[in-house]
């Protein structure tokens, strides 16, 4: 048994909230840089240049990459040989978010109730997904999610007879409907299989996979590549103002499902695809 | 076409702007997003007065991140405009000249733009750090209790935007996407 104090979790989550909102991961920066050479539209190139400049200003002058610093999604992979000391793990994660958003000059975008809509003024609560894993470590992924793109995400409960063509149609439908609203070039997270909620969670988690890392499953890798090509032929382009770079990557996760179903979730993320991963 | 334009501006300048123009705006604009629009709309329904002079005004759909010491504002990029579609026609009919946001607008908004000789600009979504550099000063002028959603008066200098829907009703989101479609 290994003991981890909640204070270490609070401090870590706080730092990760700040890091995620000021610096993109290297794979995202590389993908944005590469996109310029593929863009045919002059306006599209100009926008991609602005996005690169935006990243430089964000890290140099400590201004968040985007003003929508998101609702904080946290994936916690908790080793079954870890004992948490000093309080509740869940409360520690919320406290880390609270401190990170305050100290990091990040926007407080969370309302306490979806209908009554009063701002909680500290960006809590976070949305936390736990996984119990083997070992004596805790893996944490902090992924602040902006709602311009979140609002354009979809779940499709397809029939088994819809097959892989149905999946392709679903993803393309979601991307086309999103268009300029989702701040393209986007990253498209897809979950196929499982149940209604499982596919949505897989789509979210898929967004945290590096954009230059394809699926290990041969047919899924092919599907990711084919969909990316198709999405980039829609003409939506950077900022939705026309062009050949509409998405930087399609990341697909799959899971076994029921004999009667083919659930597909499409979680769309803008070019500010933020996540930070650490292990305690 | 690339242009420099002073805000606020009137009908004549609006009529010259064409879908696809790249425009640098300088002058005074106001911010308002979901909650402030709802409040302004309810104020109008009650017969009250808006918190700023709407005539010829430009409203930026934006809620900034907090400013660090010595800076006018934090990150300050556009939010999705369609959430303001319900309220925009009433404000345009009262004389609002321009909107800055990102994303699609409803047919009702497009008609209100044409009816009032107005314009819809897009700023680059997700470029909040870059766009904040074109904001010289920021002052909350109404609804302070709304926090990031309060109405702010901004002084801007060479703030980069693109004309999406012009006074003639041309829509760049439709024309440009068709031009690059390879399906």
CSV table of C-alpha atoms in Angstrom, one decimal, chain A residues 189-193 198-200 202-203 206 251-254 263-267:
chain,number,residue,atom,x,y,z
A,189,UNK,CA,-13.0,12.3,-30.8
A,190,UNK,CA,-15.2,9.3,-31.7
A,191,UNK,CA,-16.5,6.5,-29.5
A,192,UNK,CA,-17.9,3.4,-31.1
A,193,UNK,CA,-19.7,0.6,-29.2
A,198,UNK,CA,-19.9,4.5,-22.6
A,199,UNK,CA,-19.5,5.7,-26.2
A,200,UNK,CA,-19.7,9.4,-25.1
A,202,UNK,CA,-14.8,7.0,-25.1
A,203,UNK,CA,-15.2,10.0,-27.5
A,206,UNK,CA,-10.1,9.8,-27.5
A,251,UNK,CA,-9.2,9.8,-32.9
A,252,UNK,CA,-11.5,6.7,-32.5
A,253,UNK,CA,-11.9,4.4,-29.5
A,254,UNK,CA,-14.0,1.3,-29.6
A,263,UNK,CA,-23.7,3.5,-30.5
A,264,UNK,CA,-21.5,6.2,-31.9
A,265,UNK,CA,-20.5,9.4,-30.1
A,266,UNK,CA,-18.7,12.3,-31.7
A,267,UNK,CA,-17.1,14.7,-29.3
